[in-house]
Tab-separated table of N, CA, C and O in Angstrom:
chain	number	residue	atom	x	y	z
A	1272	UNK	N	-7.100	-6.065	-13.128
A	1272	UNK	CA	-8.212	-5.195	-13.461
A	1272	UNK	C	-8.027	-3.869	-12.739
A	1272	UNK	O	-7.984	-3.861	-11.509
A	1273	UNK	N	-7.927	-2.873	-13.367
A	1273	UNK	CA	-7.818	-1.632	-13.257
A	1273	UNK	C	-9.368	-0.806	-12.959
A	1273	UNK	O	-10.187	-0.790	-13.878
A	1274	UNK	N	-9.650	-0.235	-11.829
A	1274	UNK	CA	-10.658	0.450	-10.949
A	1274	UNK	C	-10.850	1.949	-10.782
A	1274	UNK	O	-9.757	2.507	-10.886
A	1275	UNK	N	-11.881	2.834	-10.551
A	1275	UNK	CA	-11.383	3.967	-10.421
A	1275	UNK	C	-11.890	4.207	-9.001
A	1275	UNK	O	-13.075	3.961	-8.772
A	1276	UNK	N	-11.006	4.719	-7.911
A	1276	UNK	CA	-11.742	4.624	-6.628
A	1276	UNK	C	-11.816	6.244	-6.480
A	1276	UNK	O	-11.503	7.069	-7.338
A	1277	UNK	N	-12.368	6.514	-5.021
A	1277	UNK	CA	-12.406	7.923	-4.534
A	1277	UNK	C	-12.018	7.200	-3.397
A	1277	UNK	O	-12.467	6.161	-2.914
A	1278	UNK	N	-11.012	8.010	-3.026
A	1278	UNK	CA	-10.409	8.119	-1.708
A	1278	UNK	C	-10.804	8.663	-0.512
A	1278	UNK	O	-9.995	9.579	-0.367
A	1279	UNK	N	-11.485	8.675	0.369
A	1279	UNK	CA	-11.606	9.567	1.629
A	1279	UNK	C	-10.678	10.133	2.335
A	1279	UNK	O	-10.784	11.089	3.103
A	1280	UNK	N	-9.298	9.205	1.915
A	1280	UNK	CA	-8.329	9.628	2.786
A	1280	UNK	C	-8.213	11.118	2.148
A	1280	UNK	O	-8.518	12.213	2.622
A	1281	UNK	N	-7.468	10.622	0.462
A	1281	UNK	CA	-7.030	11.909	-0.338
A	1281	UNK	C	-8.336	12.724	-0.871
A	1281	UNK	O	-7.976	13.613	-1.643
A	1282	UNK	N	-9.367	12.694	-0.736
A	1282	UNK	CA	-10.161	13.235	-1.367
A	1282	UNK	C	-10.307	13.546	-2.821
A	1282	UNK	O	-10.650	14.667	-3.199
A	1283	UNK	N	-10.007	12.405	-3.768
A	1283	UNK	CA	-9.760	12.727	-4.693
A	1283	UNK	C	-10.113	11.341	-5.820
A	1283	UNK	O	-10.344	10.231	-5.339
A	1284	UNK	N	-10.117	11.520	-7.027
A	1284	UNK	CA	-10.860	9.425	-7.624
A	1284	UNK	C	-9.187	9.462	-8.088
A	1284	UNK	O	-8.505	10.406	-8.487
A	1285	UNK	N	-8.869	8.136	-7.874
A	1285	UNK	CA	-7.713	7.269	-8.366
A	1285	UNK	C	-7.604	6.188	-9.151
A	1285	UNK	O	-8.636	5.529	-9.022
A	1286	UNK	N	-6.758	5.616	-10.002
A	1286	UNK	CA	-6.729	4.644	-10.292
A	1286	UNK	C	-5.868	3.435	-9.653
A	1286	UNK	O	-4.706	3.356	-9.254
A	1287	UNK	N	-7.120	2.385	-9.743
A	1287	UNK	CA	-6.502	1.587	-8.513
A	1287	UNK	C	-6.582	0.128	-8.837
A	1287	UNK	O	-7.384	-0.093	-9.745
A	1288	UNK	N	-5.823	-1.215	-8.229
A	1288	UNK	CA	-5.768	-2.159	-8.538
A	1288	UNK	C	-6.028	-2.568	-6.993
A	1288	UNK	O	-5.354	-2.197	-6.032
A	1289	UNK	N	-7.731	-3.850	-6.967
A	1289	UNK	CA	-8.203	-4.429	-5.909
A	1289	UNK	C	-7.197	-5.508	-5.349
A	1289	UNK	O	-6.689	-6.285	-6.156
A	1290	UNK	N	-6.932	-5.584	-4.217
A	1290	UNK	CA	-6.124	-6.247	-3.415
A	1290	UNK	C	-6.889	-7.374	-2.696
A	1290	UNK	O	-6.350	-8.477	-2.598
A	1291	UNK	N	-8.076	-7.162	-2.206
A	1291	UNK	CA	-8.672	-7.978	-1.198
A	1291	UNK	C	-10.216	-7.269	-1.032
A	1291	UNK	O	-10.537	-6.171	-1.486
A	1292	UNK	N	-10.898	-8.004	-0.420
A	1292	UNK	CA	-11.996	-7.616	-0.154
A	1292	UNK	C	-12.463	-8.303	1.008
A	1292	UNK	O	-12.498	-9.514	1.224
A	1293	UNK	N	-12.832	-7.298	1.756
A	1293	UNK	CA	-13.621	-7.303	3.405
A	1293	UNK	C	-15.236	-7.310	2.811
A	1293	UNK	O	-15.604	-6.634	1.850
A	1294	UNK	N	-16.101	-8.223	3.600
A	1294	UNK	CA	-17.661	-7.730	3.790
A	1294	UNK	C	-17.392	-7.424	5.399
A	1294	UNK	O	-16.519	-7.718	6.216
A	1295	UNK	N	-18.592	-6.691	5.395
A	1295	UNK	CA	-19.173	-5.735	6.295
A	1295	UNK	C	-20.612	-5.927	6.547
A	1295	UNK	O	-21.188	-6.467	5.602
A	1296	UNK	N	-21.448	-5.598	7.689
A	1296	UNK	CA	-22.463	-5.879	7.716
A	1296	UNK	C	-23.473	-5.234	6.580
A	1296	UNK	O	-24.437	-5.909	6.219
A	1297	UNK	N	-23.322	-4.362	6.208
A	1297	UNK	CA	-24.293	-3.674	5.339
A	1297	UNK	C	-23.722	-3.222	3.777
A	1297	UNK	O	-24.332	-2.862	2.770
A	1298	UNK	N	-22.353	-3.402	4.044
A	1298	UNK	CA	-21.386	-2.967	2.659
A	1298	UNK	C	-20.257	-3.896	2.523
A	1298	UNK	O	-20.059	-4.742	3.396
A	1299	UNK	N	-19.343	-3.777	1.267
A	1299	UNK	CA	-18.348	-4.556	1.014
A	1299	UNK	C	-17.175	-3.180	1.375
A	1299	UNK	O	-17.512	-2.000	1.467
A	1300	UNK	N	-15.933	-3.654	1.518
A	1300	UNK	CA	-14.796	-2.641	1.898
A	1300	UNK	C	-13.954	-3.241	0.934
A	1300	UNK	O	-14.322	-4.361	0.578
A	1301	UNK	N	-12.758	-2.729	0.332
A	1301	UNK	CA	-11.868	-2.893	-0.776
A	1301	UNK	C	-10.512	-2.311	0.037
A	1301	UNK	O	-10.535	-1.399	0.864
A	1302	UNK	N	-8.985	-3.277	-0.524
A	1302	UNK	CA	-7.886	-3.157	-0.041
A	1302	UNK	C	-7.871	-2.485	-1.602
A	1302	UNK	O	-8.458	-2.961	-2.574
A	1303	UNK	N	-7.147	-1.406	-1.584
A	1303	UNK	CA	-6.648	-0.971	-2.990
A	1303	UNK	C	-4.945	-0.106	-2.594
A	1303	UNK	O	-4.377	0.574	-1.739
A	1304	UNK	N	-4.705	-0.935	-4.296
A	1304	UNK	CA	-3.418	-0.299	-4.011
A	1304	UNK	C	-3.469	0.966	-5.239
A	1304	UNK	O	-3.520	0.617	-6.418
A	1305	UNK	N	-3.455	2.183	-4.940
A	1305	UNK	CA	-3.582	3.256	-5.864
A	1305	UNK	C	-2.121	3.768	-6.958
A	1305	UNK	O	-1.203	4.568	-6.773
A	1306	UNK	N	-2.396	3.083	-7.825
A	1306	UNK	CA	-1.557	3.091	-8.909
A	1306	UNK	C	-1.034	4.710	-9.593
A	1306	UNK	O	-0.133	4.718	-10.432
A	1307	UNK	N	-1.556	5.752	-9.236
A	1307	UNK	CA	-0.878	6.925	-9.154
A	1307	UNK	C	-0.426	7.543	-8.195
A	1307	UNK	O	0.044	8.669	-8.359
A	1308	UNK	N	-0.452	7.137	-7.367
A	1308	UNK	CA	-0.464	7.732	-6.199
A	1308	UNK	C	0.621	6.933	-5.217
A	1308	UNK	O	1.329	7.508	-4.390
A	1309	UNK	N	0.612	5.153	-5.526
A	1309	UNK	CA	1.751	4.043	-4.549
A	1309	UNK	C	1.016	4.063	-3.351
A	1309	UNK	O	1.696	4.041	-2.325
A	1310	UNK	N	0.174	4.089	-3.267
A	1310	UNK	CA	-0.316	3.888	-1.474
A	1310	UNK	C	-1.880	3.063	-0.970
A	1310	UNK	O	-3.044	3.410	-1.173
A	1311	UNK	N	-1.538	2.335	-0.535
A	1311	UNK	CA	-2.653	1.494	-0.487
A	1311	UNK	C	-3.813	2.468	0.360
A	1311	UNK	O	-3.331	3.230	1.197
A	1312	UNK	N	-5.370	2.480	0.177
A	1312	UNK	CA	-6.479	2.641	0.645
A	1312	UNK	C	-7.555	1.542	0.789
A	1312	UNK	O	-7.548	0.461	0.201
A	1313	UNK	N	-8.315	1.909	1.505
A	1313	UNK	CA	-9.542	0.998	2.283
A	1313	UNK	C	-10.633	2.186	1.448
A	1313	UNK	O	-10.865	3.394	1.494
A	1314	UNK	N	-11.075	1.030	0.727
A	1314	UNK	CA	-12.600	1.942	-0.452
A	1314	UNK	C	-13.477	1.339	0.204
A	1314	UNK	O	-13.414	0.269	0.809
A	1315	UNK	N	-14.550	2.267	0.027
A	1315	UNK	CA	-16.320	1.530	0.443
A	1315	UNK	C	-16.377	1.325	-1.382
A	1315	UNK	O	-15.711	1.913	-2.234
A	1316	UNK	N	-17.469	0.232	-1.549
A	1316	UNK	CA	-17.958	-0.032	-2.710
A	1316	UNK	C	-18.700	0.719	-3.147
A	1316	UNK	O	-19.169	0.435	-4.249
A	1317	UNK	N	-19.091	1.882	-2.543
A	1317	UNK	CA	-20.550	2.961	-3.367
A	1317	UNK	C	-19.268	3.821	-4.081
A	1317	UNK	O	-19.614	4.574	-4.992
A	1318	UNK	N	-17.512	3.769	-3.680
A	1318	UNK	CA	-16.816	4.301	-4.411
A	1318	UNK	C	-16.011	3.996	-5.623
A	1318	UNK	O	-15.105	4.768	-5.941
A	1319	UNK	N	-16.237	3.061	-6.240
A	1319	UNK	CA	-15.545	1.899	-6.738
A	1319	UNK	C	-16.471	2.247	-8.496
A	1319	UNK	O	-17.694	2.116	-8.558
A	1320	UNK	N	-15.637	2.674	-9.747
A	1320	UNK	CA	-16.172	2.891	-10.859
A	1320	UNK	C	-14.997	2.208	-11.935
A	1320	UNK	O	-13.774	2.159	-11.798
A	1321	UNK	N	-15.953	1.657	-13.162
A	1321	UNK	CA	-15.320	1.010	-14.078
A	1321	UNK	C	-14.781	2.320	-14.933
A	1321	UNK	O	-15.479	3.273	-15.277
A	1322	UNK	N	-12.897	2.077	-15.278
A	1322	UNK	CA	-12.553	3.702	-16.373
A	1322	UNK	C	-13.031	3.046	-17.196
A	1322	UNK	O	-13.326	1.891	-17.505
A	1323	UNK	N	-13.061	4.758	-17.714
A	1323	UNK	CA	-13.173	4.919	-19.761
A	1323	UNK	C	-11.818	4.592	-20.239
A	1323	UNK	O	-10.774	5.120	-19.855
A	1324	UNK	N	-11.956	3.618	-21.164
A	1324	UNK	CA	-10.487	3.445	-21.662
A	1324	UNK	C	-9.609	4.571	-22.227
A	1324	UNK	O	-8.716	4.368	-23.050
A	1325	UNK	N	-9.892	5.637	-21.781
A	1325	UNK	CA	-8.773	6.605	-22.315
A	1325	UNK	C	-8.171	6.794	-21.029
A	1325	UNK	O	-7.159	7.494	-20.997
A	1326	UNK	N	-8.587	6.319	-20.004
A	1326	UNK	CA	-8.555	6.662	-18.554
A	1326	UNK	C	-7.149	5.816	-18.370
A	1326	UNK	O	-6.016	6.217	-18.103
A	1327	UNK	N	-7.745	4.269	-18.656
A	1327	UNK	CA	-6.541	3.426	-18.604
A	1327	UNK	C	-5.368	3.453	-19.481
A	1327	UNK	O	-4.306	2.882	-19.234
A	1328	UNK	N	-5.711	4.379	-20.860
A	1328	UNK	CA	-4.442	3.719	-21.492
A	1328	UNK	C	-3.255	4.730	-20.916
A	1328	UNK	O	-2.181	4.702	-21.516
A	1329	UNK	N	-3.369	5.415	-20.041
A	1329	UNK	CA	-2.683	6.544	-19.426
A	1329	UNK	C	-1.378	5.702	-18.886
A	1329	UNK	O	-1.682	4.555	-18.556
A	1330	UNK	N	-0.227	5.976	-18.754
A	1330	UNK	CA	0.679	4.930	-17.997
A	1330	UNK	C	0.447	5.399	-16.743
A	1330	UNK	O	-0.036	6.510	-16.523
A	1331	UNK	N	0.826	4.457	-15.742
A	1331	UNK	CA	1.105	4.689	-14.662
A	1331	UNK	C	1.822	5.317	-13.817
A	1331	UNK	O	3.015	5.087	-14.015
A	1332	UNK	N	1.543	6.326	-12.566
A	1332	UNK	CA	2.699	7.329	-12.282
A	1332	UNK	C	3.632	6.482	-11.218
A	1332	UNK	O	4.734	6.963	-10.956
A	1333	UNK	N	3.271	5.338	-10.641
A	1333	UNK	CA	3.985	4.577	-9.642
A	1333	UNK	C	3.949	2.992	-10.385
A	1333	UNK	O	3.385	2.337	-11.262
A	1334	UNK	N	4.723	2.945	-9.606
A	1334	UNK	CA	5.041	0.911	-9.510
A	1334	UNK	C	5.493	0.443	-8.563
A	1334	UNK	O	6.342	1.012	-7.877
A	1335	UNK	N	4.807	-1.199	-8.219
A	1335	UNK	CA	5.275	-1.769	-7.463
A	1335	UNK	C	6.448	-1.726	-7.201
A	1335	UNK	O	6.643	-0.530	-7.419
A	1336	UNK	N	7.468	-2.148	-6.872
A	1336	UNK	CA	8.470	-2.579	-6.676
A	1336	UNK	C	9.241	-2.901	-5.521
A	1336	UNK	O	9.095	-2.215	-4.509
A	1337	UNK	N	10.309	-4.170	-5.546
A	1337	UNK	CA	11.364	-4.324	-4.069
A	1337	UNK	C	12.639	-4.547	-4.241
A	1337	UNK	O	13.351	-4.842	-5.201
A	1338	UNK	N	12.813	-4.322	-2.962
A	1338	UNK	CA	14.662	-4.513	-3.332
A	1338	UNK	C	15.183	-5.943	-3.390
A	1338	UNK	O	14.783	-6.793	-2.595
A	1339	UNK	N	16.103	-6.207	-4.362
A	1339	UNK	CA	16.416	-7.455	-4.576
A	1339	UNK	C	17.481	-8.254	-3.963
A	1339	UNK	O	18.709	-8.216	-4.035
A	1340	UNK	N	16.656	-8.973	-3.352
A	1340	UNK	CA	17.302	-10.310	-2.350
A	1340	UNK	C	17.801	-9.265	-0.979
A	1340	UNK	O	18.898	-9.420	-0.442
A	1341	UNK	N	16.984	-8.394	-0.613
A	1341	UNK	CA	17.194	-7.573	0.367
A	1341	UNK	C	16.197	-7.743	1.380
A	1341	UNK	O	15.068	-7.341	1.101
A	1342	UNK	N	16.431	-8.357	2.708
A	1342	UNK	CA	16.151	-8.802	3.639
A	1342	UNK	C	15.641	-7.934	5.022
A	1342	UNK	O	16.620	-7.694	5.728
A	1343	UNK	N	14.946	-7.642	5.335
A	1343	UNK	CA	14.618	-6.832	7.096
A	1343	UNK	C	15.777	-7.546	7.829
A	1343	UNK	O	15.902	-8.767	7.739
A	1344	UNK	N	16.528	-6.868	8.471
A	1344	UNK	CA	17.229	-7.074	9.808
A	1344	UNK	C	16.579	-6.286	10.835
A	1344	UNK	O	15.500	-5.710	10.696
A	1345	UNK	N	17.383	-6.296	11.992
A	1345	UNK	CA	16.939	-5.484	13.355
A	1345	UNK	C	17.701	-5.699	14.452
A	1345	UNK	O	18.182	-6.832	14.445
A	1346	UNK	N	18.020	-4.989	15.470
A	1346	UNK	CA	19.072	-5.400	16.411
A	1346	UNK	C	18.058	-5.867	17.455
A	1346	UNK	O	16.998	-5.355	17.816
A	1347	UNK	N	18.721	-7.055	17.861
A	1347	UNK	CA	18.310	-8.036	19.192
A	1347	UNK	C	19.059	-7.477	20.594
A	1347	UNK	O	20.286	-7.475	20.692
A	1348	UNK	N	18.444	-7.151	21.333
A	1348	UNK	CA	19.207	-6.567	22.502
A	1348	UNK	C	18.754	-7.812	23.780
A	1348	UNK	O	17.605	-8.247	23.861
A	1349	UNK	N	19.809	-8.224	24.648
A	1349	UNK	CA	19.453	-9.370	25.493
A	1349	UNK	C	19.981	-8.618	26.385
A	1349	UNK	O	21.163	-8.289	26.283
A	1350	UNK	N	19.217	-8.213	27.408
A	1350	UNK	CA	19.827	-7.305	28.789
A	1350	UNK	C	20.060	-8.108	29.967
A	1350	UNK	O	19.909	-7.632	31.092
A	1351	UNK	N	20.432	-9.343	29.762
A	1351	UNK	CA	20.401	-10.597	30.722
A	1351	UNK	C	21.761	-10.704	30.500
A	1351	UNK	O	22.520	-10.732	31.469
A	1352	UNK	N	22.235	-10.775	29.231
A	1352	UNK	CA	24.055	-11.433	28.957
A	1352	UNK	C	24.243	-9.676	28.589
A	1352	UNK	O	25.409	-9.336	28.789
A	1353	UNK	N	23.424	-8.619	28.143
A	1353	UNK	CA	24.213	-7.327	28.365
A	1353	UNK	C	25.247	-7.359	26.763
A	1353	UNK	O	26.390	-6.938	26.586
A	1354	UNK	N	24.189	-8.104	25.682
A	1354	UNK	CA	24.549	-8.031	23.979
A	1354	UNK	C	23.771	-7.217	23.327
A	1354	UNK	O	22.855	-6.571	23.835
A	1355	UNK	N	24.125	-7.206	22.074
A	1355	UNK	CA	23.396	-6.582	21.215
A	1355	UNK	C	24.119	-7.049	19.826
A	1355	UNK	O	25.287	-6.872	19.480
A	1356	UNK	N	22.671	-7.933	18.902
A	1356	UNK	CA	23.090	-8.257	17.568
A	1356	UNK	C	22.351	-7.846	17.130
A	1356	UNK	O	21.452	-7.200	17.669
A	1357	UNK	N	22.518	-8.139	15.748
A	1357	UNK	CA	22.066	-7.873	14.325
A	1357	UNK	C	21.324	-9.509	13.844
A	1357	UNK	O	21.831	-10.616	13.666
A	1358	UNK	N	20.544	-9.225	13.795
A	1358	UNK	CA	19.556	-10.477	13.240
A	1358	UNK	C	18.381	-10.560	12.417
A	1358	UNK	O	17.596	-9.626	12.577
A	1359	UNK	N	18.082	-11.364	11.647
A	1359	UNK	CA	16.603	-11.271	10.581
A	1359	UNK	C	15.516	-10.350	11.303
A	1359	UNK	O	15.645	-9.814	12.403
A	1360	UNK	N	14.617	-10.293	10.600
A	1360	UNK	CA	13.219	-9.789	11.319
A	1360	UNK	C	12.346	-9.947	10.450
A	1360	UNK	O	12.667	-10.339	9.328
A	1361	UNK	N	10.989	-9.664	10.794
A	1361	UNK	CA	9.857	-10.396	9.884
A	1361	UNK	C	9.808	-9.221	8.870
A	1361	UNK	O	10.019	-9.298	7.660
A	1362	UNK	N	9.373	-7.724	9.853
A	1362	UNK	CA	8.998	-6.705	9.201
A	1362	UNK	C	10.371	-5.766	9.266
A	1362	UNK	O	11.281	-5.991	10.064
A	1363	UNK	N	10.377	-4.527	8.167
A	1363	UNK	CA	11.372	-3.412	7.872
A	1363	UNK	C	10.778	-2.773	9.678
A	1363	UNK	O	9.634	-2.628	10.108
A	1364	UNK	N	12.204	-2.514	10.381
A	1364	UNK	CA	11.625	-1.203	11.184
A	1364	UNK	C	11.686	0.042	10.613
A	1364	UNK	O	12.268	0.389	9.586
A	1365	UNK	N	10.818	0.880	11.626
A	1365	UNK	CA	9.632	1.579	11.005
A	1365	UNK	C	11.777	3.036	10.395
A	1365	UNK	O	12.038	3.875	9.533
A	1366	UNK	N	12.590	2.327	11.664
A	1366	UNK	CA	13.984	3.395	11.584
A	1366	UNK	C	14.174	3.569	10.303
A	1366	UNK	O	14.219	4.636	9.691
A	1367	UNK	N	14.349	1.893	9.683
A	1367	UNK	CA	14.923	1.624	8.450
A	1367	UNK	C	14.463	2.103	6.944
A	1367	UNK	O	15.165	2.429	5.986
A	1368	UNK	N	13.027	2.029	7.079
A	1368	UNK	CA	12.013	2.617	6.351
A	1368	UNK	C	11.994	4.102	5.940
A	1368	UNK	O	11.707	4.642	4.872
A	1369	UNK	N	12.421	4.624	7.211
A	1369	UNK	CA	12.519	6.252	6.959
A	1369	UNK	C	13.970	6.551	6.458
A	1369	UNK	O	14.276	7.416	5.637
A	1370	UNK	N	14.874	5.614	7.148
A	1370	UNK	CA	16.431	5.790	6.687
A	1370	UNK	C	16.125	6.188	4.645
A	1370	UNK	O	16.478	7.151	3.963
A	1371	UNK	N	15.394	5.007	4.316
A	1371	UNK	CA	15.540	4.824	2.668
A	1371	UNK	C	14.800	5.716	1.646
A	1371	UNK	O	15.134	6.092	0.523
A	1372	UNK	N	13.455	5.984	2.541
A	1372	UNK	CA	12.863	7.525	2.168
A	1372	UNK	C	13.707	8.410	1.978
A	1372	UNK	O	14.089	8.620	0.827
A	1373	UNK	N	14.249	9.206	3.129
A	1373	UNK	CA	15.099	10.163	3.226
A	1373	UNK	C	16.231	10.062	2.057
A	1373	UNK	O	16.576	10.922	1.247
A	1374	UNK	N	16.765	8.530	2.260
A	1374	UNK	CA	17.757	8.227	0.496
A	1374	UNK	C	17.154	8.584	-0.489
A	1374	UNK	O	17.388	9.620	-1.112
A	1375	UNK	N	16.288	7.754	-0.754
A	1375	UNK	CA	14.832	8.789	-2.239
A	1375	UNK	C	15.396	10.402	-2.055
A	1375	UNK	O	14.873	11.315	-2.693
């Protein structure tokens, strides 16, 4: 389901696909991932509007997407034995991340 949010960050309404939802004491909060834009935001619900279908039949300027069968590594440094490997990791570091931007 396709949403139209306003952003606080960008100041601006987006189209967006709901991710999750936080309550709050007095309001609901929204994980959105903004489908023109590729970047997830945190919506309050007083921002949150159903499009006009001319709104939606628009394609999309971003897409999901990941790299395939491509894994986070990270170097392990042990200053006890005085090594340094290359090993899994949960998350991309933040190095690697910018390395592939900069490729873009």
């Amino acid at each position: 389901q396709v949403y139209v949010v306003f952003s606080e960050e960008l100041q601006s309404w987006y189209r967006a696909v709901v991710q999750s939802v936080q309550r709050h004491k007095d309001y609901y909060q929204f994980r959105c991932f903004l489908v023109d834009y590729a970047k997830y935001s945190l919506v309050e619900s007083k921002n949150i509007r159903i499009p006009v279908k001319k709104f939606t039949d628009i394609p999309y300027r971003a897409k999901k997407c990941s790299l395939y069968c491509t894994k986070p590594v990270t170097l392990h440094l042990d200053f006890c034995e005085d090594t340094a490997k290359i090993g899994p990791a949960k998350r991309w570091d933040t190095a690697a991340i910018q390395h592939f931007q900069n490729l873009l």
